[in-house]
Short mmCIF file of C-alpha atoms and ligand atoms in Angstrom, two decimals:
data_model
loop_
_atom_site.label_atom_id
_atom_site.label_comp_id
_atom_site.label_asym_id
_atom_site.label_seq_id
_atom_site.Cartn_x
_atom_site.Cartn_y
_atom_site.Cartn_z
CA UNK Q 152 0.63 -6.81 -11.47
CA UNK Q 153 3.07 -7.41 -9.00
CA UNK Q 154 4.72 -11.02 -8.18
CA UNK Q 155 6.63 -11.97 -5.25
CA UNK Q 156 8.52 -15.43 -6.23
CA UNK Q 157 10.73 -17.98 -4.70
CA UNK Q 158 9.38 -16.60 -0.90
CA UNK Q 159 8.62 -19.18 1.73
CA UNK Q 160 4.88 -18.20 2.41
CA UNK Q 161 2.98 -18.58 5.53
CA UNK Q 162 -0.64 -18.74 4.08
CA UNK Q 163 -2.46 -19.06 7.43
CA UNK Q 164 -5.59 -20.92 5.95
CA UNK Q 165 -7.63 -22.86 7.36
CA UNK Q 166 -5.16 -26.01 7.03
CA UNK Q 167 -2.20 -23.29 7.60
CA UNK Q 168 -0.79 -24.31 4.37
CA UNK Q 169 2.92 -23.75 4.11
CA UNK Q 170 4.79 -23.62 0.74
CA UNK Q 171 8.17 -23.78 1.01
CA UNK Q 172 9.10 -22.24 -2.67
CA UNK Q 173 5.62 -20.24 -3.43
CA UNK Q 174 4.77 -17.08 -5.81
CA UNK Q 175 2.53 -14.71 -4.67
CA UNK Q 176 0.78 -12.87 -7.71
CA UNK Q 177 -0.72 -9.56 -7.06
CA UNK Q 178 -3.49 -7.29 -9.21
CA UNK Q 179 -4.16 -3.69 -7.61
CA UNK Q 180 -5.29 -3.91 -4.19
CA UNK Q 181 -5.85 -8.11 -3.98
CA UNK Q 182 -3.71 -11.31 -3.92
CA UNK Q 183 -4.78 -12.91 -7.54
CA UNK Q 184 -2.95 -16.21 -6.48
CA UNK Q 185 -0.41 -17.56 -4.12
CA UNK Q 186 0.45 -20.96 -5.24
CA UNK Q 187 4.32 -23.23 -5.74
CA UNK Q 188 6.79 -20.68 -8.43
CA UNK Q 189 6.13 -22.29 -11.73
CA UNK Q 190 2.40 -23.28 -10.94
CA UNK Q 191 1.13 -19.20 -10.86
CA UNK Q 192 0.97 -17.53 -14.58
CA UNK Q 193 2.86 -14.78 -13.73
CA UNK Q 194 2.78 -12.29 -16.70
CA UNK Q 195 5.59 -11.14 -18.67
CA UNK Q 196 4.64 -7.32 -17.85
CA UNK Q 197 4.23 -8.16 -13.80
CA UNK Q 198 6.77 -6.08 -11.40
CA UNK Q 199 9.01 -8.90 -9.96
CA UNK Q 200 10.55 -9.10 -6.34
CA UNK Q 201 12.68 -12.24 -6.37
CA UNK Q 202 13.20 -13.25 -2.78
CA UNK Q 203 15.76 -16.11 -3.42
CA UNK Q 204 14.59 -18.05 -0.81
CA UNK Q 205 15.93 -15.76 1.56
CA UNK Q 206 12.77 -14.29 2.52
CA UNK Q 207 9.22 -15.73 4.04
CA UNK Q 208 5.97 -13.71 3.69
CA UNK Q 209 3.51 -13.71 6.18
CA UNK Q 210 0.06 -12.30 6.06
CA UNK Q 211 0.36 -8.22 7.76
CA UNK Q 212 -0.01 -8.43 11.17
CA UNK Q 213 -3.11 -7.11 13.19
CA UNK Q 214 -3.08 -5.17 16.67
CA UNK Q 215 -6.41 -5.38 17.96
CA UNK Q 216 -5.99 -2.93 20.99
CA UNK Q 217 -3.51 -0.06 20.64
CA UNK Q 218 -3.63 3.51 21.80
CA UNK Q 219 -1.09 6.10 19.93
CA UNK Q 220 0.86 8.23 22.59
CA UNK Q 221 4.03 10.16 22.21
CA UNK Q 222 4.32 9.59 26.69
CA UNK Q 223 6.29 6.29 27.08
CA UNK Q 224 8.38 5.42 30.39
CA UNK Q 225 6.89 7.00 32.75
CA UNK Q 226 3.75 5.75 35.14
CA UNK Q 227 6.26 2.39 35.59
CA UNK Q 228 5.98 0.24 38.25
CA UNK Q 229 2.02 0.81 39.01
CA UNK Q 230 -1.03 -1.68 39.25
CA UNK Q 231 -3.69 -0.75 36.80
CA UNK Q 232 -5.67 0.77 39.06
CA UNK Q 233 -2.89 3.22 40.68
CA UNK Q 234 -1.44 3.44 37.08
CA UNK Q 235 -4.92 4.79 35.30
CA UNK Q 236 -5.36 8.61 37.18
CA UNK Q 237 -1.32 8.90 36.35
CA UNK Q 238 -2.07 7.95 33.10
CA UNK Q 239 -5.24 10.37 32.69
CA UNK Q 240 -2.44 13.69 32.87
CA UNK Q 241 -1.61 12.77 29.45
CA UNK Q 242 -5.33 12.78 28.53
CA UNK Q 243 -5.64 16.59 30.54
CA UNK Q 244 -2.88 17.89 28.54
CA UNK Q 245 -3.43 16.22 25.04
CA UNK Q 246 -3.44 18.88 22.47
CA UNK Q 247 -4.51 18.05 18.39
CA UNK Q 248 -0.96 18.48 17.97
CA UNK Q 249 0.46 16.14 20.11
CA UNK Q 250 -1.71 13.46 18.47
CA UNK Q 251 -0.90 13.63 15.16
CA UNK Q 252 2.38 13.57 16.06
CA UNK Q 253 1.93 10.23 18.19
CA UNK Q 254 0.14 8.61 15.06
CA UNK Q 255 3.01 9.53 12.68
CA UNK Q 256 5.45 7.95 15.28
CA UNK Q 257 3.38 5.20 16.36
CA UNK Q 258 1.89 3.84 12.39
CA UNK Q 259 5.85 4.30 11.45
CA UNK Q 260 6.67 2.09 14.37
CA UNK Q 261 3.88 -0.49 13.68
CA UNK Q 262 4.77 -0.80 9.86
CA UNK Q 263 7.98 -1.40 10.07
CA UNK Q 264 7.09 -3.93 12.36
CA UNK Q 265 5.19 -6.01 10.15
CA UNK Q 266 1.82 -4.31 11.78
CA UNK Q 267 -0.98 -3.29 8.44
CA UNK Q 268 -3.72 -2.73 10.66
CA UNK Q 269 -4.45 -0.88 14.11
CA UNK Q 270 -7.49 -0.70 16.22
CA UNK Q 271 -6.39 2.42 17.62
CA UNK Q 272 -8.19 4.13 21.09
CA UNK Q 273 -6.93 7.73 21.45
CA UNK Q 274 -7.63 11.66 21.27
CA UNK Q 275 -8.40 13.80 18.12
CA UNK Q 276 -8.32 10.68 15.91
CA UNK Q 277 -9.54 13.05 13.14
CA UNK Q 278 -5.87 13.56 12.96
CA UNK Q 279 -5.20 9.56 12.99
CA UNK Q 280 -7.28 9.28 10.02
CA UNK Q 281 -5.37 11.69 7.96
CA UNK Q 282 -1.84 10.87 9.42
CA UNK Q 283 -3.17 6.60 8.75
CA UNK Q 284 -4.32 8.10 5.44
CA UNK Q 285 -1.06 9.17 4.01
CA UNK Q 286 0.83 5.94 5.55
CA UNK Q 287 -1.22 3.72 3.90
CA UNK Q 288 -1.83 1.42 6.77
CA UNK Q 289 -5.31 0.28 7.43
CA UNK Q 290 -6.88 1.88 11.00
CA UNK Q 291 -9.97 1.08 12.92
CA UNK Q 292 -10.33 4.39 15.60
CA UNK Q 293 -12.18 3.98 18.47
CA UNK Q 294 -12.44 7.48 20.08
CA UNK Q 295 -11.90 7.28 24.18
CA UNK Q 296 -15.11 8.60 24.43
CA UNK Q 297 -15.82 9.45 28.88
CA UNK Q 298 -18.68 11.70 30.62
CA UNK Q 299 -18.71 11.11 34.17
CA UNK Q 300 -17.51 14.14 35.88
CA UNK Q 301 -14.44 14.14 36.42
CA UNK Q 302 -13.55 12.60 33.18
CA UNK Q 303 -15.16 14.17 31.02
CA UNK Q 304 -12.11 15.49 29.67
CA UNK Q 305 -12.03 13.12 26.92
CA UNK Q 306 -13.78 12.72 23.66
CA UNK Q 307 -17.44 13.63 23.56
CA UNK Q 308 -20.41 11.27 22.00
CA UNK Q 309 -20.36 13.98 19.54
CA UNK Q 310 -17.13 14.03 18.88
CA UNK Q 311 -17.00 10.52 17.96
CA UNK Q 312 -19.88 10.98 15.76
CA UNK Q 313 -18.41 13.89 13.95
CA UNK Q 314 -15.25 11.87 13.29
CA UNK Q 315 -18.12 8.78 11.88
CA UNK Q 316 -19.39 11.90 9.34
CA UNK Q 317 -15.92 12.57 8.24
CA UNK Q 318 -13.95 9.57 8.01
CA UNK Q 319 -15.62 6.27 8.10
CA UNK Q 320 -14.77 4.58 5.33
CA UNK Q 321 -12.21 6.84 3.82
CA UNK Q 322 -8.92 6.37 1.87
CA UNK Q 323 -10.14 3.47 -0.59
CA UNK Q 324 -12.18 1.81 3.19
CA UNK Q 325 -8.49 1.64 4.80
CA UNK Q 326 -9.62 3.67 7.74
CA UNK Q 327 -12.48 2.62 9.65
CA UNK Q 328 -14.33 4.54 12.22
CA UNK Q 329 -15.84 3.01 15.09
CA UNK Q 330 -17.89 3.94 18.52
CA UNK Q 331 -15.45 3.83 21.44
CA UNK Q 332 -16.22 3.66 25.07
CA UNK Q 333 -13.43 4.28 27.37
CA UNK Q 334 -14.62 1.73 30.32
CA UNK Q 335 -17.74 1.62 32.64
CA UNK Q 336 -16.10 4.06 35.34
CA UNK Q 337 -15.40 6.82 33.21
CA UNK Q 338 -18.74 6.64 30.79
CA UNK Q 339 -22.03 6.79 31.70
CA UNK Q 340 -25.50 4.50 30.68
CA UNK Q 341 -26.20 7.30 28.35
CA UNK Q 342 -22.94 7.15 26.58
CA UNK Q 343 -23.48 3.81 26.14
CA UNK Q 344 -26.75 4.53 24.57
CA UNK Q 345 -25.03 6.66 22.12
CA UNK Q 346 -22.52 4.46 21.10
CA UNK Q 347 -25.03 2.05 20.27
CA UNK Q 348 -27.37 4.49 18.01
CA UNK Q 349 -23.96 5.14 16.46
CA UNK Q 350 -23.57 1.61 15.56
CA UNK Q 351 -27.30 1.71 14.25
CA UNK Q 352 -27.11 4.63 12.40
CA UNK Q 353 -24.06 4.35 10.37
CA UNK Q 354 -23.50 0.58 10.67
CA UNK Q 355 -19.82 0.93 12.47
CA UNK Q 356 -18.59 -1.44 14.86
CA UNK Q 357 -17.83 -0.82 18.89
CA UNK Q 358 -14.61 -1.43 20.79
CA UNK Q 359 -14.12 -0.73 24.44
CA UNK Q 360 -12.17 -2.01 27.71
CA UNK Q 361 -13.74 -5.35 29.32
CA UNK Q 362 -12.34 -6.06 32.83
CA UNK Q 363 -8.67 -5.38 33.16
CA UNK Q 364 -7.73 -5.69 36.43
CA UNK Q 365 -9.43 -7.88 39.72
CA UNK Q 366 -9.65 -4.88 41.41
CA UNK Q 367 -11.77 -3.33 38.78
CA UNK Q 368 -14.31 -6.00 38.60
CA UNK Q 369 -14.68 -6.12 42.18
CA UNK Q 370 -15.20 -2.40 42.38
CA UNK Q 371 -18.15 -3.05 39.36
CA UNK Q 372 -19.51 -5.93 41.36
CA UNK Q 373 -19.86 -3.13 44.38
CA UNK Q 374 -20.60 0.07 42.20
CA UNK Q 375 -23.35 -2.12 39.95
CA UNK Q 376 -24.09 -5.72 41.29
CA UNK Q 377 -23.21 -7.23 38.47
CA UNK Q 378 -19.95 -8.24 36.54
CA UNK Q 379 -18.56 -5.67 34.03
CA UNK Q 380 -19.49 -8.34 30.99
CA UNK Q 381 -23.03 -8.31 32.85
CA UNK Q 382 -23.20 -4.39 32.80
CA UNK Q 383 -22.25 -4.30 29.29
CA UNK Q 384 -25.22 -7.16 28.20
CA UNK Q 385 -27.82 -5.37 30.18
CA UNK Q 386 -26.84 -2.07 28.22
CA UNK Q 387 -26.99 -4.01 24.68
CA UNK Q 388 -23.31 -4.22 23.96
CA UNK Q 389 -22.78 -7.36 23.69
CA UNK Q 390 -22.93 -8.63 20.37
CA UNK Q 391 -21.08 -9.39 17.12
CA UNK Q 392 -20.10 -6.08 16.55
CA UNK Q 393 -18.15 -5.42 19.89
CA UNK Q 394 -14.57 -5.81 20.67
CA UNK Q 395 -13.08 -5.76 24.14
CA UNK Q 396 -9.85 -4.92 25.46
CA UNK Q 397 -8.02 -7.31 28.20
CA UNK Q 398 -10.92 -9.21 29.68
CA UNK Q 399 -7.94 -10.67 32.23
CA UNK Q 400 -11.06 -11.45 35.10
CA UNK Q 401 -13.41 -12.91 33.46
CA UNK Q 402 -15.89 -15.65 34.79
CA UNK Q 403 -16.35 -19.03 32.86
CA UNK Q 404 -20.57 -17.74 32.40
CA UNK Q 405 -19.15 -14.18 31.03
CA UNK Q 406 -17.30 -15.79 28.44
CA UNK Q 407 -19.94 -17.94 27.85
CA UNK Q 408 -22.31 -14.74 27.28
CA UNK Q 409 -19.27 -13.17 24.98
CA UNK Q 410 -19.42 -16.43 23.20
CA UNK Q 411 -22.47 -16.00 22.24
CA UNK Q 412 -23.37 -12.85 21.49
CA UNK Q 413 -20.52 -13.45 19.05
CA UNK Q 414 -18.46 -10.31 20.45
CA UNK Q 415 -14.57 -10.58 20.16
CA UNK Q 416 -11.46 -10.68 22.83
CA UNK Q 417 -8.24 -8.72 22.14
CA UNK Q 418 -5.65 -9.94 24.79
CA UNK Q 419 -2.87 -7.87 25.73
CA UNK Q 420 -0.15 -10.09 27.45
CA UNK Q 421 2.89 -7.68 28.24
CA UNK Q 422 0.79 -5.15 29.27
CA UNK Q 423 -1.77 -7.42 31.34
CA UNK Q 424 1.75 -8.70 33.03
CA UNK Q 425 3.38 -5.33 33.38
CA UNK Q 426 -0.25 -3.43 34.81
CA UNK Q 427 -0.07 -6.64 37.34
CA UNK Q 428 -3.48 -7.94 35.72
CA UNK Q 429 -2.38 -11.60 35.61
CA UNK Q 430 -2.47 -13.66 32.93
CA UNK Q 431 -6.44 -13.92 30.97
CA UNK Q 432 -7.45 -17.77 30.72
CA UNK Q 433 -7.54 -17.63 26.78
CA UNK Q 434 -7.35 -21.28 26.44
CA UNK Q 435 -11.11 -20.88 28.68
CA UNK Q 436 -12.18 -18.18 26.35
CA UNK Q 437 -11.02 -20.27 23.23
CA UNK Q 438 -12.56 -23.39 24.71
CA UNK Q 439 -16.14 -20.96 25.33
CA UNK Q 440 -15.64 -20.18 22.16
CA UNK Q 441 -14.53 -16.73 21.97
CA UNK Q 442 -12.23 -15.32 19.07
CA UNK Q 443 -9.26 -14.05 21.14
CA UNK Q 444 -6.81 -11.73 18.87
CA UNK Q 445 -3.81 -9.55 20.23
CA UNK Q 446 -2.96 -6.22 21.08
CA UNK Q 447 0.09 -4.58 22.16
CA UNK Q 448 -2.38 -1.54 24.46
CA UNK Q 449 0.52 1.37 22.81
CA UNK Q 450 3.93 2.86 23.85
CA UNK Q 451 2.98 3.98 27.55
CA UNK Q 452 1.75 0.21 29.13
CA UNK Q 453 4.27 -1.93 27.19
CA UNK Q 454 6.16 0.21 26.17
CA UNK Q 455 6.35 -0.60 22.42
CA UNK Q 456 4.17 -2.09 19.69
CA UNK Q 457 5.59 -5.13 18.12
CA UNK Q 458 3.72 -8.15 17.82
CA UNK Q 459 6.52 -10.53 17.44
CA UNK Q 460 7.19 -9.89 21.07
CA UNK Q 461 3.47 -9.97 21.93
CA UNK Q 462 3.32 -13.45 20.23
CA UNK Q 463 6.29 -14.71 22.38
CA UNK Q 464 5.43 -13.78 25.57
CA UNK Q 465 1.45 -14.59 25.10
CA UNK Q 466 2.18 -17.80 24.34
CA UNK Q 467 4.60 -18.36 27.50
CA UNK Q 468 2.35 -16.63 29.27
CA UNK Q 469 -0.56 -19.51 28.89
CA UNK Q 470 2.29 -21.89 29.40
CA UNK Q 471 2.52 -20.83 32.99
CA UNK Q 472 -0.86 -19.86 33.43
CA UNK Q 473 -1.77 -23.30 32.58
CA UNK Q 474 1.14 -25.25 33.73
CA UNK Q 475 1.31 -26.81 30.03
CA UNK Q 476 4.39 -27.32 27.76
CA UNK Q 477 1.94 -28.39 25.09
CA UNK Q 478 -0.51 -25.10 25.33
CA UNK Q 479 -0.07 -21.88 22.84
CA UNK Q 480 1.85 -23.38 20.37
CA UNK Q 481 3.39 -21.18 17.21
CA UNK Q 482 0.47 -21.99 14.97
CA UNK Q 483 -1.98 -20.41 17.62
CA UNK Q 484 -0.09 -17.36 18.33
CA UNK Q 485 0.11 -16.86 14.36
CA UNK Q 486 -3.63 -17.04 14.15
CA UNK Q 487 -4.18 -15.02 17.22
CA UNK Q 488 -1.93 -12.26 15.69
CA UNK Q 489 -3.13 -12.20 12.12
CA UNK Q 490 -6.32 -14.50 10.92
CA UNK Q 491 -8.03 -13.90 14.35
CA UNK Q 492 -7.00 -10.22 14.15
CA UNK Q 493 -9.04 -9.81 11.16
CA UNK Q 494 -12.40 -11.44 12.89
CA UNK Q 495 -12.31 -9.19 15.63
CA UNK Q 496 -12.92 -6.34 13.24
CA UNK Q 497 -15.25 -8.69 10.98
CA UNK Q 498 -12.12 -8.16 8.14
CA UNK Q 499 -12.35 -12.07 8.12
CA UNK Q 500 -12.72 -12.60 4.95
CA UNK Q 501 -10.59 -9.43 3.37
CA UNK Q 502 -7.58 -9.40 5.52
CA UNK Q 503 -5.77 -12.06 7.95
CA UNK Q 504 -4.44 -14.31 5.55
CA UNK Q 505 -2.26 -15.05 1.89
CA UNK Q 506 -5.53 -16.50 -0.58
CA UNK Q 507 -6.57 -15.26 -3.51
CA UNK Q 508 -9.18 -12.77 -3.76
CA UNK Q 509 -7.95 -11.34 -0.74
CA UNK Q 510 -6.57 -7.52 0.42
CA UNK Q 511 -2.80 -7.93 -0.53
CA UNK Q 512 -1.77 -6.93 3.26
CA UNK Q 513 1.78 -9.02 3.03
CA UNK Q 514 5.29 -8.55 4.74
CA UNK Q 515 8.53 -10.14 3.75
CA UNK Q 516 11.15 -10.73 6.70
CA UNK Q 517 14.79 -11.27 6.12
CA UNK Q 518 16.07 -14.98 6.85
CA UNK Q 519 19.58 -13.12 6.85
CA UNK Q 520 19.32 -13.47 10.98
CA UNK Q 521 21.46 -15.60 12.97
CA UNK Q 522 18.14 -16.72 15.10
CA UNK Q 523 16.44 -17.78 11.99
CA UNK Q 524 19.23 -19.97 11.04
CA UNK Q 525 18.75 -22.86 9.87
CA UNK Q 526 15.70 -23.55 7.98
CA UNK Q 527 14.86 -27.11 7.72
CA UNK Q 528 12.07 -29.18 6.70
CA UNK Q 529 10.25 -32.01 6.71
CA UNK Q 530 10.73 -34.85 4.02
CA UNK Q 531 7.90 -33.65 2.02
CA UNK Q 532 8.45 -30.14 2.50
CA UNK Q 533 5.19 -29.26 4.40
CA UNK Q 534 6.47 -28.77 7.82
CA UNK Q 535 9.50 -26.10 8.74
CA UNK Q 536 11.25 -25.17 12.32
CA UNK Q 537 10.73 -21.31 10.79
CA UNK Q 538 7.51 -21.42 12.16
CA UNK Q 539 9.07 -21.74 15.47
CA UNK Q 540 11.56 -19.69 14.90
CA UNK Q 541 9.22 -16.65 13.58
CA UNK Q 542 6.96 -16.91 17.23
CA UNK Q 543 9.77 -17.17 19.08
CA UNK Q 544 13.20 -16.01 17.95
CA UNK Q 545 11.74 -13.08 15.46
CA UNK Q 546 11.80 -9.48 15.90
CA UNK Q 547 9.92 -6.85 14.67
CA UNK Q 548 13.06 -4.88 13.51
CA UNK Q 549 13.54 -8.43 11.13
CA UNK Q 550 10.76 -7.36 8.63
CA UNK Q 551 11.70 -5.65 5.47
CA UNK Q 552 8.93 -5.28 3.24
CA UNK Q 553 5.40 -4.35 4.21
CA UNK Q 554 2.35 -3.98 1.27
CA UNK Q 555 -1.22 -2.84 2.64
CA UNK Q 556 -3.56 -2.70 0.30
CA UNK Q 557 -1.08 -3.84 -3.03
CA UNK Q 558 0.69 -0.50 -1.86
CA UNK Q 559 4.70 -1.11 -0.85
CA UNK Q 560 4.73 1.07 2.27
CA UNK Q 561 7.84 -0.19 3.62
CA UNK Q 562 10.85 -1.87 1.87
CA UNK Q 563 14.35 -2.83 2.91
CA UNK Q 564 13.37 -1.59 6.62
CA UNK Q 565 12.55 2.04 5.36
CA UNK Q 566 8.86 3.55 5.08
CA UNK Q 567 8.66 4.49 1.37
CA UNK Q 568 6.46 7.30 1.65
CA UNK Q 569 7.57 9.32 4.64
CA UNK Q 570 10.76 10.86 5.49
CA UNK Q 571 11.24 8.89 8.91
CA UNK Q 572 13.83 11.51 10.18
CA UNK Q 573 11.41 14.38 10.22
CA UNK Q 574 8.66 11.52 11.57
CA UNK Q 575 11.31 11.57 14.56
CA UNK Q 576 12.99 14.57 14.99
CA UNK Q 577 9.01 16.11 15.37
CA UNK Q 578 8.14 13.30 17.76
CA UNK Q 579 11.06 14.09 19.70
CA UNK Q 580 10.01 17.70 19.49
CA UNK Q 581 6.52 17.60 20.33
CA UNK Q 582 6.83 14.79 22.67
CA UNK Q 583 9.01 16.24 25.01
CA UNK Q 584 6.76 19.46 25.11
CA UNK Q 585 3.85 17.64 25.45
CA UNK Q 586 5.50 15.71 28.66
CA UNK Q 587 6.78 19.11 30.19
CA UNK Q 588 2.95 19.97 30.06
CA UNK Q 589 2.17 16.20 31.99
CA UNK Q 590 4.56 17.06 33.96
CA UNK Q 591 3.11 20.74 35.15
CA UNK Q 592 -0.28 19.12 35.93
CA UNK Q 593 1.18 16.20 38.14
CA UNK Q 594 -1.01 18.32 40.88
CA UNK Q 595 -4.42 17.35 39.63
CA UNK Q 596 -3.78 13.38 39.75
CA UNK Q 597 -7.34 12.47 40.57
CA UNK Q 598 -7.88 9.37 43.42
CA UNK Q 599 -7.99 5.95 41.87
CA UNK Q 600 -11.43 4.64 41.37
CA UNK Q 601 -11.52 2.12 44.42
CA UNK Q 602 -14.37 0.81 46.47
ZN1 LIG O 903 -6.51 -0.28 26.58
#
């Protein structure tokens, strides 16, 4: 047993119950209460962490749409759909190698950033699942699975099925395997197919990019007479099992038809501003009623992963969008990044929140910061300005304990189980070889996919 006392804890129920001096009592792998220190039997034997007060726990965050790369900084300054064939050289010079090396430096980055769980899109995830394995964190890998010539130098149908064989479900269910789809330029009707006999088969779930960019969804309107949400019902993907990336254009009736089929949204704001997407209408897709999580999109469209940021600048984002003070407030942008994270990979009811009987997925961050400062409450000690201050005025670099799974993967700031130097000093290694090689096939930048 393991008890975290005297914390300020951030249950994000249903009634996002706050308890300003809680215990959080922990057996194995689940939470076995969380209630007010002195009200939870915490047993003589149980390994304490006292936090003082001088701590708040929050339920481990969830990035919905990530994908692991080692190439960051470059490919700036680009609309999406300029930005995509510059963005494909990484993809034509990926090597098993420089993938395992982007998931030991990415899943370092993401835990110490309060991150537990990643949907992660990317190459060789074979190597993801071991490197996700060993970290402890929890992963959901969608392969980027393409096949129309002359993409098809992704990850195969097969591939992604192999990886199913070998991994779903491994390391005590902490990574996940599902059917990815790159988009509906680079895949074909029959990859589609396959994704969905995957799904069938072996019961996983489905992630893929909606519409990203204007330009995109006009070109599908041209390419296919019908809207990318449209193509993706009339090939049976919609449903409760899918997850989309982005969705920025998106018509009131498609959200109405990924309302219903139950499928979920995972918004990207920084990179939907940076890509010069826009802002997506979440409070539409909220008010369809469509579960709309976050993502950061990875190192190379951000250009880091830290949902504290992603938090901040969604919820200014809808501000603007929506010229509304009162839209997006903290409590929203909490859910989004943890509670709503867990529905879009139907973790609901294991992960996304501090109740008992869940997945003990909890971090601890350090009031000891200047823009925490000061804590106040309410008279009866319900209410605190921390919430604000954790949307707003928190950083990821602020967290100092992470436990996936019961498992302390990160304490005082440091991963426990990895030596972060070597974690670095190979990223810095491989990463720089592997963008020599990007570099070498600059010739080969294929014409963006433009009607
Ligand atoms: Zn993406």
């Amino acid at each position: 047993m393991q008890a975290i006392e005297h914390v300020i804890v951030f249950t994000v129920d249903d009634a996002n119950t706050v308890i300003d001096d809680a215990t959080i009592l922990i057996d194995g792998d689940r939470i076995a209460a969380v209630g007010r220190t002195g009200e939870v039997a915490v047993p003589p034997d149980a390994e304490v962490i006292d936090c003082e007060g001088r701590f708040t726990a929050l339920p481990g965050l969830v990035d919905t749409h990530n994908h692991s790369s080692l190439i960051r900084g470059v490919d700036e300054n680009l609309d999406l759909v300029d930005w995509l064939p510059v963005y494909d050289l990484e993809h034509r010079t990926c090597t098993p190698e420089d993938a395992r090396q982007a998931y030991r430096l990415g899943y370092m980055e993401c835990l110490l950033n309060g991150t537990t769980t990643v949907q992660d899109m990317h190459r060789f995830m074979d190597q993801a699942a071991q490197v996700a394995g060993e970290m402890g964190l929890r992963v959901f890998l969608a392969p980027y699975a393409a096949d129309v010539p002359p993409y098809d130098f992704f990850e195969t149908s097969e591939s992604n099925e192999r990886l199913i064989r070998d991994w779903h479900n491994s390391f005590d269910g902490r990574v996940q395997v599902e059917a990815g789809i790159e988009d509906v330029f680079y895949s074909s009707a029959d990859m589609y197919r396959r994704a969905l006999d995957m799904h069938e088969r072996y019961g996983v779930r489905i992630h893929t990019h909606g519409p990203e960019h204007a330009e995109e969804e006009a070109t599908a309107r041209s390419r296919f007479g019908m809207s990318i949400i449209e193509l993706l019902r009339s090939r049976g993907f919609l449903g409760d099992f899918l997850s989309l990336g982005h969705c920025v254009p998106i018509s009131r009736s498609d959200m109405d038809l990924v309302a219903e089929a139950g499928a979920s949204i995972c918004h990207c704001p920084i990179s939907a501003a940076k890509l010069g997407c826009g802002t997506a209408p979440v409070r539409d897709m909220m008010a369809a009623g469509v579960n709309v999580s976050l993502g950061s999109d990875g190192p190379i469209d951000n250009n880091s992963m830290d949902l504290f940021q992603e938090m901040k600048v969604g919820s200014l984002m809808q501000k603007v969008r929506y010229a509304d003070a009162k839209a997006f407030d903290a409590t929203t942008m909490l859910r989004m990044a943890t509670i709503n994270g867990a529905r879009t990979l139907g973790m609901e009811h294991e992960i996304g929140s501090l109740e008992a009987g869940k997945k003990a997925d909890v971090i601890l961050i350090s009031l000891d910061h200047p823009s925490l400062r000061p804590v106040c409450w309410n008279e009866s000690r319900t209410e605190t300005n921390l919430l604000w201050a954790l949307v707003f005025a928190t950083q990821g670099g602020f967290v100092d304990t992470v436990i996936v799974d019961g498992a302390t993967l990160v304490r005082h700031g440091h991963l426990t189980r990895m030596d972060e130097r070597e974690i670095l000093d190979d990223a810095q290694r491989q990463g720089a070889d592997w963008m020599r090689r990007r570099n070498a096939a600059a010739g080969r930048i294929l014409a963006p996919i433009r009607d």
